[in-house]
mmCIF file of C-alpha atoms and ligand atoms in Angstrom:
data_model
loop_
_atom_site.group_PDB
_atom_site.id
_atom_site.type_symbol
_atom_site.label_atom_id
_atom_site.label_comp_id
_atom_site.label_asym_id
_atom_site.label_seq_id
_atom_site.Cartn_x
_atom_site.Cartn_y
_atom_site.Cartn_z
ATOM 1 C CA MET A 141 13.461 -28.639 2.132
ATOM 2 C CA SER A 142 12.631 -25.345 4.893
ATOM 3 C CA THR A 143 10.778 -27.769 8.460
ATOM 4 C CA LEU A 144 7.746 -25.709 9.917
ATOM 5 C CA GLY A 145 10.243 -25.356 13.312
ATOM 6 C CA GLU A 146 12.575 -23.250 11.552
ATOM 7 C CA PHE A 147 9.778 -20.304 12.089
ATOM 8 C CA GLU A 148 8.955 -21.548 15.643
ATOM 9 C CA PRO A 149 9.891 -17.966 17.716
ATOM 10 C CA LYS A 150 14.177 -18.702 18.766
ATOM 11 C CA ARG A 151 13.024 -17.705 22.907
ATOM 12 C CA PRO A 152 13.187 -18.831 26.287
ATOM 13 C CA ASP A 153 11.681 -22.199 26.809
ATOM 14 C CA SER A 154 9.480 -19.632 29.993
ATOM 15 C CA TYR A 155 8.894 -17.160 27.434
ATOM 16 C CA ASP A 156 4.630 -16.108 26.969
ATOM 17 C CA VAL A 157 2.991 -15.248 23.740
ATOM 18 C CA SER A 158 -0.434 -12.511 24.839
ATOM 19 C CA TRP A 159 -2.251 -13.407 22.421
ATOM 20 C CA CYS A 160 -5.690 -15.234 24.109
ATOM 21 C CA PRO A 161 -5.991 -19.158 25.015
ATOM 22 C CA GLY A 162 -8.033 -20.195 21.026
ATOM 23 C CA CYS A 163 -7.681 -16.885 18.978
ATOM 24 C CA GLY A 164 -7.904 -16.879 15.576
ATOM 25 C CA ASN A 165 -4.830 -15.643 15.224
ATOM 26 C CA PHE A 166 -2.713 -19.417 16.352
ATOM 27 C CA PRO A 167 -4.322 -21.163 13.979
ATOM 28 C CA LEU A 168 -3.696 -17.796 11.281
ATOM 29 C CA ARG A 169 0.503 -18.007 11.712
ATOM 30 C CA ASP A 170 1.042 -21.996 11.724
ATOM 31 C CA ALA A 171 -1.022 -21.201 7.601
ATOM 32 C CA LEU A 172 1.762 -18.623 7.294
ATOM 33 C CA ALA A 173 4.237 -20.741 8.691
ATOM 34 C CA SER A 174 3.071 -23.452 6.512
ATOM 35 C CA ALA A 175 3.146 -21.462 3.183
ATOM 36 C CA PHE A 176 6.410 -20.604 4.481
ATOM 37 C CA LYS A 177 7.330 -24.978 4.297
ATOM 38 C CA LYS A 178 4.837 -25.283 1.274
ATOM 39 C CA LEU A 179 7.555 -22.811 -1.029
ATOM 40 C CA ASN A 180 10.361 -23.961 0.197
ATOM 41 C CA LEU A 181 11.931 -19.788 2.354
ATOM 42 C CA LYS A 182 14.269 -19.333 5.140
ATOM 43 C CA PRO A 183 12.866 -17.601 7.860
ATOM 44 C CA THR A 184 16.008 -15.335 6.683
ATOM 45 C CA ASP A 185 14.609 -15.158 3.038
ATOM 46 C CA ILE A 186 12.004 -13.399 4.977
ATOM 47 C CA ALA A 187 10.732 -9.816 6.691
ATOM 48 C CA ILE A 188 7.257 -9.353 8.618
ATOM 49 C CA VAL A 189 6.986 -5.969 8.702
ATOM 50 C CA SER A 190 2.961 -4.871 10.923
ATOM 51 C CA GLY A 191 1.407 -2.852 12.192
ATOM 52 C CA ILE A 192 0.206 -1.916 15.549
ATOM 53 C CA GLY A 193 -2.479 -4.476 17.682
ATOM 54 C CA GLN A 194 -2.888 -7.521 18.985
ATOM 55 C CA ALA A 195 -2.247 -9.296 14.963
ATOM 56 C CA ALA A 196 0.676 -6.887 14.976
ATOM 57 C CA LYS A 197 2.686 -9.258 17.456
ATOM 58 C CA ILE A 198 3.017 -11.993 14.865
ATOM 59 C CA VAL A 199 6.677 -10.851 14.686
ATOM 60 C CA HIS A 200 6.944 -11.540 17.911
ATOM 61 C CA TYR A 201 5.354 -15.391 17.346
ATOM 62 C CA ILE A 202 7.393 -16.188 14.408
ATOM 63 C CA ASN A 203 11.275 -16.725 13.137
ATOM 64 C CA THR A 204 11.385 -14.473 10.167
ATOM 65 C CA HIS A 205 12.575 -10.724 10.212
ATOM 66 C CA GLY A 206 10.855 -8.856 11.420
ATOM 67 C CA PHE A 207 9.736 -5.193 12.108
ATOM 68 C CA HIS A 208 6.901 -4.138 14.912
ATOM 69 C CA SER A 209 6.436 -0.585 13.144
ATOM 70 C CA LEU A 210 3.446 2.272 14.799
ATOM 71 C CA HIS A 211 0.172 1.444 13.348
ATOM 72 C CA GLY A 212 -1.392 1.724 10.071
ATOM 73 C CA ARG A 213 2.134 2.039 8.545
ATOM 74 C CA ALA A 214 3.104 -1.344 8.122
ATOM 75 C CA ILE A 215 2.565 -0.974 3.768
ATOM 76 C CA PRO A 216 4.642 1.651 3.306
ATOM 77 C CA ILE A 217 7.471 0.668 4.943
ATOM 78 C CA ALA A 218 7.417 -2.694 4.219
ATOM 79 C CA SER A 219 7.104 -1.137 0.218
ATOM 80 C CA ALA A 220 10.386 1.168 1.190
ATOM 81 C CA LEU A 221 12.399 -2.689 2.315
ATOM 82 C CA LYS A 222 10.585 -4.496 -0.581
ATOM 83 C CA ALA A 223 11.640 -1.505 -3.567
ATOM 84 C CA SER A 224 15.383 -1.854 -1.261
ATOM 85 C CA ASN A 225 15.318 -4.525 -1.188
ATOM 86 C CA PRO A 226 13.553 -6.397 -3.687
ATOM 87 C CA ASN A 227 15.462 -10.472 -3.679
ATOM 88 C CA LEU A 228 13.385 -10.452 0.490
ATOM 89 C CA VAL A 229 10.004 -12.076 0.440
ATOM 90 C CA VAL A 230 8.013 -9.415 2.498
ATOM 91 C CA ILE A 231 4.730 -9.385 3.630
ATOM 92 C CA ALA A 232 2.960 -6.546 6.287
ATOM 93 C CA GLU A 233 0.275 -7.662 8.563
ATOM 94 C CA GLY A 234 -2.442 -6.612 10.856
ATOM 95 C CA GLY A 235 -6.022 -6.593 11.679
ATOM 96 C CA ASP A 236 -8.784 -4.969 10.462
ATOM 97 C CA GLY A 237 -8.670 -1.791 11.884
ATOM 98 C CA ASP A 238 -4.967 -1.720 11.756
ATOM 99 C CA MET A 239 -5.165 -1.804 8.042
ATOM 100 C CA TYR A 240 -8.894 -0.924 6.666
ATOM 101 C CA SER A 241 -8.826 2.285 10.210
ATOM 102 C CA GLU A 242 -5.688 4.338 10.793
ATOM 103 C CA GLY A 243 -3.451 2.460 7.530
ATOM 104 C CA GLY A 244 -6.476 2.824 5.579
ATOM 105 C CA ASN A 245 -4.745 5.298 3.828
ATOM 106 C CA HIS A 246 -1.377 3.654 2.755
ATOM 107 C CA PHE A 247 -4.291 0.827 1.467
ATOM 108 C CA LEU A 248 -5.540 2.105 -1.556
ATOM 109 C CA HIS A 249 -2.135 3.567 -2.100
ATOM 110 C CA GLY A 250 -0.107 0.678 -1.523
ATOM 111 C CA ILE A 251 -2.176 -1.221 -4.174
ATOM 112 C CA ARG A 252 -2.126 1.861 -6.464
ATOM 113 C CA ARG A 253 2.164 1.599 -5.860
ATOM 114 C CA ASN A 254 1.726 -1.735 -6.598
ATOM 115 C CA SER A 255 4.948 -3.253 -4.662
ATOM 116 C CA ASP A 256 5.906 -7.033 -4.772
ATOM 117 C CA ILE A 257 4.735 -7.570 -1.558
ATOM 118 C CA THR A 258 1.789 -9.137 0.669
ATOM 119 C CA VAL A 259 0.330 -7.990 2.534
ATOM 120 C CA ILE A 260 -2.383 -10.143 5.490
ATOM 121 C CA ILE A 261 -5.472 -8.513 7.347
ATOM 122 C CA HIS A 262 -5.728 -9.945 10.773
ATOM 123 C CA ASN A 263 -9.619 -9.282 9.928
ATOM 124 C CA ASN A 264 -10.997 -9.919 13.426
ATOM 125 C CA GLN A 265 -14.208 -7.347 12.386
ATOM 126 C CA ILE A 266 -13.218 -6.073 15.799
ATOM 127 C CA TYR A 267 -10.117 -3.506 18.039
ATOM 128 C CA GLY A 268 -8.859 -6.385 19.859
ATOM 129 C CA LEU A 269 -6.123 -4.998 21.422
ATOM 130 C CA THR A 270 -8.116 -2.244 22.966
ATOM 131 C CA LYS A 271 -11.131 -4.062 24.088
ATOM 132 C CA GLY A 272 -13.795 -4.500 22.142
ATOM 133 C CA GLN A 273 -14.086 -0.880 20.114
ATOM 134 C CA GLY A 274 -16.292 -1.469 16.776
ATOM 135 C CA SER A 275 -13.770 -1.579 13.694
ATOM 136 C CA PRO A 276 -14.268 -0.779 10.197
ATOM 137 C CA THR A 277 -15.924 -4.744 9.844
ATOM 138 C CA THR A 278 -17.780 -4.645 12.954
ATOM 139 C CA MET A 279 -21.394 -5.831 11.040
ATOM 140 C CA ILE A 280 -23.915 -3.528 10.921
ATOM 141 C CA GLY A 281 -26.404 -4.415 14.941
ATOM 142 C CA GLN A 282 -22.848 -5.412 16.262
ATOM 143 C CA HIS A 283 -23.087 -4.257 19.858
ATOM 144 C CA THR A 284 -19.609 -2.862 21.450
ATOM 145 C CA THR A 285 -17.411 -0.938 24.517
ATOM 146 C CA THR A 286 -17.956 1.515 21.879
ATOM 147 C CA GLN A 287 -21.683 1.584 20.490
ATOM 148 C CA PRO A 288 -23.733 0.264 23.353
ATOM 149 C CA PHE A 289 -25.999 0.352 20.743
ATOM 150 C CA GLY A 290 -25.232 -0.688 17.808
ATOM 151 C CA VAL A 291 -23.187 -0.472 15.181
ATOM 152 C CA PHE A 292 -25.117 2.159 12.323
ATOM 153 C CA GLU A 293 -21.964 2.620 10.515
ATOM 154 C CA GLU A 294 -22.020 0.131 6.927
ATOM 155 C CA PRO A 295 -18.782 -2.167 6.560
ATOM 156 C CA LEU A 296 -16.016 -1.585 4.815
ATOM 157 C CA ASN A 297 -16.386 -4.442 1.758
ATOM 158 C CA ALA A 298 -12.639 -4.208 1.237
ATOM 159 C CA ILE A 299 -11.839 -6.961 -1.019
ATOM 160 C CA ALA A 300 -14.325 -5.058 -3.102
ATOM 161 C CA LEU A 301 -12.543 -1.597 -3.078
ATOM 162 C CA ALA A 302 -9.012 -3.724 -4.448
ATOM 163 C CA ILE A 303 -11.387 -5.626 -7.570
ATOM 164 C CA VAL A 304 -12.599 -2.120 -8.197
ATOM 165 C CA LEU A 305 -8.596 0.039 -7.629
ATOM 166 C CA ASN A 306 -7.128 -2.751 -9.861
ATOM 167 C CA ALA A 307 -5.105 -5.073 -7.780
ATOM 168 C CA SER A 308 -3.009 -7.531 -8.030
ATOM 169 C CA PHE A 309 -4.351 -9.843 -6.195
ATOM 170 C CA VAL A 310 -6.929 -10.416 -3.809
ATOM 171 C CA ALA A 311 -7.533 -13.426 -1.926
ATOM 172 C CA ARG A 312 -9.676 -14.329 0.931
ATOM 173 C CA ALA A 313 -9.155 -17.509 3.245
ATOM 174 C CA TYR A 314 -11.346 -17.963 7.092
ATOM 175 C CA VAL A 315 -7.996 -19.676 9.299
ATOM 176 C CA GLY A 316 -10.343 -21.877 11.269
ATOM 177 C CA ASN A 317 -9.818 -23.779 7.837
ATOM 178 C CA LYS A 318 -5.891 -23.617 8.328
ATOM 179 C CA ASP A 319 -4.820 -25.654 4.942
ATOM 180 C CA TYR A 320 -7.156 -23.749 1.978
ATOM 181 C CA THR A 321 -5.000 -20.819 4.631
ATOM 182 C CA ALA A 322 -1.447 -21.602 3.026
ATOM 183 C CA ASP A 323 -2.590 -22.579 0.119
ATOM 184 C CA ILE A 324 -4.509 -19.510 -0.642
ATOM 185 C CA ILE A 325 -1.112 -17.267 1.310
ATOM 186 C CA ALA A 326 1.593 -19.571 0.017
ATOM 187 C CA GLN A 327 -0.174 -18.518 -3.909
ATOM 188 C CA ALA A 328 0.153 -14.557 -2.733
ATOM 189 C CA ILE A 329 2.966 -14.872 -1.485
ATOM 190 C CA ASN A 330 4.266 -16.324 -5.343
ATOM 191 C CA HIS A 331 1.992 -13.844 -6.887
ATOM 192 C CA LYS A 332 4.598 -10.804 -8.317
ATOM 193 C CA GLY A 333 2.526 -7.335 -7.872
ATOM 194 C CA PHE A 334 0.553 -5.956 -5.068
ATOM 195 C CA ALA A 335 -1.109 -8.464 -3.133
ATOM 196 C CA VAL A 336 -3.394 -8.130 -0.485
ATOM 197 C CA VAL A 337 -5.088 -11.278 1.560
ATOM 198 C CA GLU A 338 -7.830 -10.654 4.095
ATOM 199 C CA LEU A 339 -8.141 -13.577 6.191
ATOM 200 C CA PHE A 340 -11.139 -13.688 9.155
ATOM 201 C CA GLN A 341 -9.267 -14.447 12.230
ATOM 202 C CA PRO A 342 -11.577 -15.059 15.018
ATOM 203 C CA CYS A 343 -10.602 -13.171 18.125
ATOM 204 C CA VAL A 344 -12.691 -15.375 21.319
ATOM 205 C CA SER A 345 -12.504 -11.842 23.987
ATOM 206 C CA PHE A 346 -13.271 -9.252 21.989
ATOM 207 C CA ASN A 347 -16.295 -10.512 19.246
ATOM 208 C CA LYS A 348 -19.092 -13.549 20.474
ATOM 209 C CA VAL A 349 -21.378 -12.982 17.526
ATOM 210 C CA ASN A 350 -17.924 -13.731 14.372
ATOM 211 C CA THR A 351 -17.542 -16.612 15.945
ATOM 212 C CA TYR A 352 -15.647 -20.522 15.110
ATOM 213 C CA GLN A 353 -19.220 -22.398 13.966
ATOM 214 C CA TRP A 354 -20.319 -18.602 12.362
ATOM 215 C CA TYR A 355 -17.623 -18.486 9.690
ATOM 216 C CA SER A 356 -18.480 -21.882 9.979
ATOM 217 C CA GLU A 357 -21.721 -21.182 8.490
ATOM 218 C CA HIS A 358 -21.665 -18.334 7.038
ATOM 219 C CA THR A 359 -18.369 -18.302 4.034
ATOM 220 C CA TYR A 360 -18.113 -20.950 1.171
ATOM 221 C CA ILE A 361 -15.096 -22.143 -0.892
ATOM 222 C CA MET A 362 -15.745 -20.655 -4.129
ATOM 223 C CA GLN A 363 -15.299 -23.007 -7.179
ATOM 224 C CA ASN A 364 -14.434 -23.018 -10.828
ATOM 225 C CA HIS A 365 -14.630 -18.363 -10.377
ATOM 226 C CA ASP A 366 -12.170 -16.972 -13.485
ATOM 227 C CA PRO A 367 -10.289 -14.282 -11.332
ATOM 228 C CA LYS A 368 -9.266 -12.613 -14.050
ATOM 229 C CA ASN A 369 -13.106 -11.593 -15.010
ATOM 230 C CA LYS A 370 -13.108 -8.243 -13.414
ATOM 231 C CA ILE A 371 -17.088 -7.834 -13.341
ATOM 232 C CA LEU A 372 -16.923 -11.555 -11.662
ATOM 233 C CA ALA A 373 -15.101 -10.855 -9.269
ATOM 234 C CA LEU A 374 -16.611 -8.035 -8.540
ATOM 235 C CA GLN A 375 -20.142 -9.534 -8.221
ATOM 236 C CA LYS A 376 -18.031 -12.654 -6.194
ATOM 237 C CA ALA A 377 -17.235 -9.469 -4.018
ATOM 238 C CA LEU A 378 -20.138 -7.955 -2.874
ATOM 239 C CA GLU A 379 -21.626 -12.168 -2.248
ATOM 240 C CA ASN A 380 -22.211 -10.991 1.990
ATOM 241 C CA ASP A 381 -23.888 -13.798 3.072
ATOM 242 C CA PRO A 382 -22.764 -16.772 2.688
ATOM 243 C CA MET A 383 -18.996 -14.998 1.707
ATOM 244 C CA PRO A 384 -16.797 -16.503 -1.209
ATOM 245 C CA LEU A 385 -14.169 -17.661 0.560
ATOM 246 C CA GLY A 386 -10.410 -18.154 -2.670
ATOM 247 C CA VAL A 387 -9.265 -15.647 -4.848
ATOM 248 C CA PHE A 388 -11.312 -12.940 -6.288
ATOM 249 C CA TYR A 389 -8.741 -11.585 -8.897
ATOM 250 C CA ILE A 390 -5.220 -11.465 -10.750
ATOM 251 C CA ASN A 391 -4.306 -8.828 -12.187
ATOM 252 C CA ASN A 392 -0.997 -9.283 -13.410
ATOM 253 C CA LYS A 393 0.861 -5.795 -13.834
ATOM 254 C CA LYS A 394 4.162 -4.670 -13.892
ATOM 255 C CA THR A 395 5.676 -3.639 -10.198
ATOM 256 C CA PHE A 396 7.471 -0.813 -8.170
ATOM 257 C CA GLU A 397 10.789 -2.363 -8.065
ATOM 258 C CA GLU A 398 10.038 -3.532 -12.194
ATOM 259 C CA ASN A 399 9.141 0.929 -13.070
ATOM 260 C CA LEU A 400 11.912 2.424 -10.474
ATOM 261 C CA MET A 401 14.302 3.857 -12.509
ATOM 262 C CA CYS A 402 16.963 2.541 -10.995
ATOM 263 C CA TYR A 403 16.551 -0.918 -11.791
ATOM 264 C CA LYS A 404 16.345 0.342 -15.553
ATOM 265 C CA GLN A 405 20.205 -0.471 -15.614
ATOM 266 C CA ASP A 406 21.411 -2.705 -12.667
ATOM 267 C CA ASN A 407 19.851 -4.841 -10.526
ATOM 268 C CA THR A 408 21.759 -4.341 -7.376
ATOM 269 C CA PRO A 409 19.389 -4.033 -4.633
ATOM 270 C CA LEU A 410 19.746 -0.090 -3.480
ATOM 271 C CA PHE A 411 21.177 -1.760 0.084
ATOM 272 C CA LYS A 412 23.863 -2.526 -1.567
ATOM 273 C CA ARG A 413 24.961 0.227 -3.160
ATOM 274 C CA SER A 414 27.215 3.483 -2.026
ATOM 275 C CA THR A 415 25.747 6.407 -0.808
ATOM 276 C CA GLN A 416 27.050 8.956 -3.146
ATOM 277 C CA ILE A 417 27.230 11.868 0.143
ATOM 278 C CA ASP A 418 29.552 14.447 -2.040
ATOM 279 C CA LYS A 419 27.601 13.961 -4.328
ATOM 280 C CA ILE A 420 23.901 14.172 -2.498
ATOM 281 C CA LYS A 421 26.208 17.368 -0.463
ATOM 282 C CA HIS A 422 27.036 18.422 -3.862
ATOM 283 C CA PHE A 423 23.534 18.932 -4.926
ATOM 284 C CA ILE A 424 22.275 21.150 -1.538
ATOM 285 C CA ASP A 425 24.677 23.397 -1.573
ATOM 286 C CA GLU A 426 23.977 24.476 -5.384
ATOM 287 C CA ASN A 427 20.110 24.413 -4.840
ATOM 288 C CA PHE A 428 20.186 25.153 -0.405
HETATM 289 C C1 TPP B 548 -2.501 6.445 15.910
HETATM 290 C C2 TPP B 548 -2.927 5.166 17.430
HETATM 291 N N1 TPP B 548 -4.228 5.590 17.096
HETATM 292 C C3 TPP B 548 -4.772 5.268 18.455
HETATM 293 C C4 TPP B 548 -4.418 3.514 19.049
HETATM 294 C C5 TPP B 548 -4.761 2.559 19.353
HETATM 295 N N2 TPP B 548 -4.617 1.472 18.928
HETATM 296 C C6 TPP B 548 -3.579 0.547 19.158
HETATM 297 S S1 TPP B 548 -4.065 -1.289 18.527
HETATM 298 C C7 TPP B 548 -5.591 -0.713 18.329
HETATM 299 C C8 TPP B 548 -6.714 -1.321 17.767
HETATM 300 C C9 TPP B 548 -6.674 -2.963 16.832
HETATM 301 O O1 TPP B 548 -7.694 -3.461 16.513
HETATM 302 P P1 TPP B 548 -7.176 -4.366 15.332
HETATM 303 O O2 TPP B 548 -6.408 -3.034 14.385
HETATM 304 O O3 TPP B 548 -8.657 -4.183 14.496
HETATM 305 O O4 TPP B 548 -6.103 -5.707 15.535
HETATM 306 P P2 TPP B 548 -6.019 -6.709 16.765
HETATM 307 O O5 TPP B 548 -5.807 -5.787 17.640
HETATM 308 O O6 TPP B 548 -7.874 -6.554 16.756
HETATM 309 O O7 TPP B 548 -5.771 -8.098 16.296
HETATM 310 C C10 TPP B 548 -6.211 1.142 18.669
HETATM 311 C C11 TPP B 548 -7.170 1.518 17.847
HETATM 312 C C12 TPP B 548 -2.733 3.220 18.216
HETATM 313 N N3 TPP B 548 -1.798 2.494 19.219
HETATM 314 N N4 TPP B 548 -2.268 5.011 17.642
HETATM 315 S S1 SF4 B 549 -7.577 -9.856 21.826
HETATM 316 FE FE1 SF4 B 549 -9.411 -11.316 20.722
HETATM 317 S S2 SF4 B 549 -7.991 -11.029 19.201
HETATM 318 FE FE2 SF4 B 549 -6.365 -10.551 20.278
HETATM 319 S S3 SF4 B 549 -5.398 -12.622 20.939
HETATM 320 FE FE3 SF4 B 549 -7.722 -12.448 21.927
HETATM 321 S S4 SF4 B 549 -8.552 -13.149 21.469
HETATM 322 FE FE4 SF4 B 549 -7.039 -13.014 19.602
#
């Protein structure tokens, strides 16, 4: 049995967490650790890859393997990690800016590739780390540091987008409900394929509109929803107010790793195989 304590970061007592008091990243981190415990995972079973931003700092605040990478680049790095070691539980994390803007391209093509990874988006509907600019999910009309007259661009509906792209697993939760969030994360990790999990995560410092109370009043948990029905999933994803929470869509299909030629006859993880440097050198000498 694993315990929650195992996921506490191994740091001296004086170590400071730089998230603001009350930030929604705290309950999100607790829910993540609870999901690991629920699945009886050990810290060394898991690798979290993050981009850049407040959300992306999570790798420092939870005890697993961690890779704090570049803005918007968590998904390709996580995909490579999973391809190299399919036995690891691989999670990519970042904010709504990181995943949908700077990393938007990787979000689209990651869904198409279908690596067996879980992608967790901390959606606070604002750029937190850089102090409150409008992000791809900021609501129309909201006044921000860079949109003082109000946002006029259409917010991105990433849940609907993921469903349209035939993502393997698409879910959403709100971190104000930690147990439910932990349950959704656990389902996503258990799912074989690219699992998109968008988590509403209040930013108490720079988003004074989408507060804890706002999310409580503007979301609801879907009951008796059939996640195998794509049209129904899309209909649910298009509901604006209140916004549904739960597993919208499940589409079981072969993963990237299952499709890779190198694993067809030999399931030894790539990172354990010897590098045949002479063959590579010979190939380059012969062909270039
Ligand atoms: C390529 C690049 N563009 C911009 C930045 C500056 N930058 C750092 S974090 C960030 C926004 C992060 O917002 P989000 O991903 O929503 O995460 P949050 O901080 O809200 O958790 C930006 C624009 C950067 N580091 N690299
Ligand atoms: S700025 Fe917002 S997202 Fe960042 S730590 Fe503070 S409350 Fe959290």
